[in-house]
Amino acid sequence: MQTTITPTQLNTQLQAGRCQLVDVREPVEHAEEHISQAQLIPLGELEKRASELSRDQPIVIHCRSGKRGEQALAKLQSLGFTQVQNLEGGIQAWKAAGLPVASAAKKVFPLMQQVQLTIGLGVLTGAVLSLTVHPYWIFLSAFFGAGLVFAGSTGWCGLAILLSKMPWNRIEGQACCSPKNCSAS
């Protein structure tokens, strides 16, 4: 079985009821926009919740752009799932193909926009304080820069995870402070 699937192929599979679609993004990302048939199982919970998936039907994984989907694919394969595919380009490719997405009534800034605002404010604050208070404040800007380099090179963003747990990012009906993610029960 091929390990990737295009948005058009997935749409055909979903319309025929021939696959399970799993969204491995965080709850706030899913609430912002999602493919209506997708079941939300965040990447960090995938191994724990794998029993919710049927081994009798093909599984298609999707995330925002495909990177977390690749990680989820590897996790499920290591758990013995043999019929697993990753949506090429994630939900971004799905939308680019003109396919429909659904969203929750509650609107918050998209998580990546929250990350960008936080990093931008951190860099700006460090620069201004280093010019007006003490030169060592430049290390605040360096800290945020190093975080960007790390996130870009590994695909793991600690700031995004932290922000996803903030109260304004909680999704209605979900309890706070499970061991893995404060915004998911």
Coordinates of C-alpha atoms in Angstrom, one line a residue:
M1 CA 0.0 0.0 0.0
Q2 CA 1.2 3.5 -0.9
T3 CA 2.0 5.6 2.2
T4 CA 0.6 8.9 0.8
I5 CA -2.8 9.9 -0.7
T6 CA -3.8 13.0 -2.6
P7 CA -6.7 15.2 -1.4
T8 CA -8.7 14.2 -4.5
Q9 CA -8.1 10.5 -3.8
L10 CA -9.0 11.0 -0.2
N11 CA -12.2 12.8 -1.1
T12 CA -13.2 9.9 -3.3
Q13 CA -12.4 7.4 -0.5
L14 CA -14.4 9.4 2.1
Q15 CA -17.5 9.7 -0.2
A16 CA -17.5 6.0 -0.7
G17 CA -17.0 5.3 3.0
R18 CA -13.9 3.3 2.4
C19 CA -11.5 4.8 5.0
Q20 CA -11.1 6.3 8.4
L21 CA -9.8 9.8 8.6
V22 CA -7.7 10.8 11.6
D23 CA -6.7 14.4 12.4
V24 CA -3.5 14.4 14.5
R25 CA -3.4 18.1 15.1
E26 CA -4.2 19.7 18.5
P27 CA -7.8 20.4 19.5
V28 CA -7.6 24.1 18.9
E29 CA -6.2 23.6 15.4
H30 CA -9.0 21.1 14.7
A31 CA -11.6 23.6 16.0
E32 CA -10.3 26.3 13.7
E33 CA -10.9 24.2 10.7
H34 CA -11.2 20.5 9.9
I35 CA -12.3 18.0 7.4
S36 CA -15.8 17.1 8.6
Q37 CA -15.3 13.3 8.6
A38 CA -12.1 13.5 10.6
Q39 CA -11.7 12.0 14.0
L40 CA -9.5 14.0 16.3
I41 CA -6.7 12.1 17.9
P42 CA -3.7 14.4 18.6
L43 CA -0.3 13.0 17.8
G44 CA 0.7 12.9 21.4
E45 CA -2.3 10.7 22.3
L46 CA -2.1 8.4 19.2
E47 CA -0.4 5.4 20.8
K48 CA -2.7 5.6 23.8
R49 CA -5.9 5.9 21.7
A50 CA -4.9 3.5 18.8
S51 CA -7.5 1.0 20.0
E52 CA -10.2 3.5 18.8
L53 CA -9.1 2.7 15.2
S54 CA -10.3 -0.2 13.2
R55 CA -7.7 -2.5 11.7
D56 CA -10.2 -3.7 9.1
Q57 CA -10.5 -0.4 7.2
P58 CA -7.7 1.8 5.7
I59 CA -6.7 4.8 7.9
V60 CA -5.7 8.1 6.4
I61 CA -3.8 10.5 8.7
H62 CA -3.8 14.3 8.2
C63 CA -2.3 17.3 10.0
R64 CA -1.7 20.9 8.8
S65 CA 1.0 20.3 6.2
G66 CA 2.0 16.6 6.4
K67 CA 5.0 16.5 8.8
R68 CA 3.0 15.4 11.9
G69 CA 1.1 13.0 9.6
E70 CA 4.4 11.3 8.7
Q71 CA 5.2 10.9 12.4
A72 CA 1.7 9.5 13.0
L73 CA 2.1 7.1 10.1
A74 CA 5.3 5.7 11.6
K75 CA 3.7 5.4 15.0
L76 CA 0.7 3.4 13.7
Q77 CA 2.9 1.2 11.5
S78 CA 5.1 0.4 14.6
L79 CA 1.8 -0.6 16.3
G80 CA 1.0 -3.1 13.6
F81 CA -1.4 -1.1 11.4
T82 CA -0.7 -2.0 7.8
Q83 CA -3.3 0.1 5.9
V84 CA -2.2 3.6 6.8
Q85 CA -1.7 6.6 4.5
N86 CA -0.7 10.2 5.1
L87 CA -2.6 13.0 3.3
E88 CA 0.0 14.7 1.1
G89 CA 0.2 18.4 2.1
G90 CA -2.3 18.0 5.0
I91 CA -5.3 20.2 5.3
Q92 CA -3.6 23.0 3.5
A93 CA -3.5 20.8 0.3
W94 CA -7.1 19.8 0.9
K95 CA -8.2 23.4 1.0
A96 CA -5.9 24.3 -2.0
A97 CA -7.8 21.5 -4.0
G98 CA -11.0 23.4 -3.3
L99 CA -12.4 20.8 -0.9
P100 CA -14.6 21.8 2.0
V101 CA -13.6 22.4 5.6
A102 CA -15.7 22.9 8.7
S103 CA -15.0 25.1 11.7
A104 CA -16.2 25.6 15.3
A105 CA -18.4 28.5 16.3
K106 CA -15.7 29.7 18.8
K107 CA -13.1 31.8 17.0
V108 CA -9.6 32.3 18.4
F109 CA -6.4 33.4 16.7
P110 CA -4.9 30.5 14.8
L111 CA -2.3 28.8 16.9
M112 CA 0.5 29.6 14.5
Q113 CA -0.5 33.3 14.5
Q114 CA -0.3 33.2 18.4
V115 CA 3.2 31.7 18.1
Q116 CA 4.2 34.4 15.6
L117 CA 2.9 37.2 17.8
T118 CA 4.6 35.8 20.9
I119 CA 8.0 35.4 19.2
G120 CA 7.7 38.8 17.5
L121 CA 6.9 40.5 20.8
G122 CA 9.8 38.7 22.5
V123 CA 12.3 39.7 19.9
L124 CA 11.1 43.3 19.8
T125 CA 11.1 43.5 23.6
G126 CA 14.6 42.1 23.8
A127 CA 15.9 44.5 21.2
V128 CA 14.3 47.6 22.8
L129 CA 15.4 46.6 26.3
S130 CA 19.0 46.0 25.1
L131 CA 19.1 49.5 23.7
T132 CA 17.4 51.3 26.6
V133 CA 18.1 49.2 29.8
H134 CA 21.1 46.9 29.5
P135 CA 22.9 45.2 26.5
Y136 CA 22.3 41.8 28.0
W137 CA 18.6 42.0 27.1
I138 CA 19.7 41.1 23.6
F139 CA 19.8 37.5 24.8
L140 CA 16.0 37.5 25.0
S141 CA 15.9 38.1 21.2
A142 CA 18.6 35.4 20.8
F143 CA 16.5 33.0 22.8
F144 CA 13.5 33.4 20.6
G145 CA 15.7 33.2 17.5
A146 CA 17.2 29.9 18.7
G147 CA 13.7 28.6 19.4
L148 CA 12.7 29.4 15.8
V149 CA 15.7 27.6 14.4
F150 CA 15.0 24.6 16.6
A151 CA 11.3 24.5 15.6
G152 CA 12.1 24.9 12.0
S153 CA 14.7 22.2 11.9
T154 CA 12.8 19.6 14.0
G155 CA 9.2 20.3 13.4
W156 CA 8.6 20.5 17.2
C157 CA 7.6 23.8 18.7
G158 CA 7.4 24.0 22.5
L159 CA 5.8 27.4 22.4
A160 CA 3.0 26.1 20.2
I161 CA 2.4 23.3 22.7
L162 CA 2.4 25.7 25.6
L163 CA 0.1 28.1 23.9
S164 CA -2.3 25.3 23.0
K165 CA -2.8 24.7 26.7
M166 CA -3.8 28.3 27.5
P167 CA -7.4 28.9 28.7
W168 CA -8.4 30.9 25.6
N169 CA -7.4 27.8 23.5
R170 CA -9.6 25.4 25.4
I171 CA -12.4 23.8 23.3
E172 CA -15.9 23.7 24.8
G173 CA -16.7 20.4 26.3
Q174 CA -13.1 19.4 27.0
A175 CA -11.7 19.2 30.5
C176 CA -8.5 20.9 31.3
C177 CA -5.2 19.3 32.4
S178 CA -5.0 15.8 31.2
P179 CA -1.5 14.5 31.5
K180 CA -0.7 15.1 27.8
N181 CA -2.5 18.3 26.9
C182 CA -4.3 20.8 29.0
S183 CA -6.7 21.6 26.1
A184 CA -7.8 18.0 25.6
S185 CA -9.6 15.6 27.8

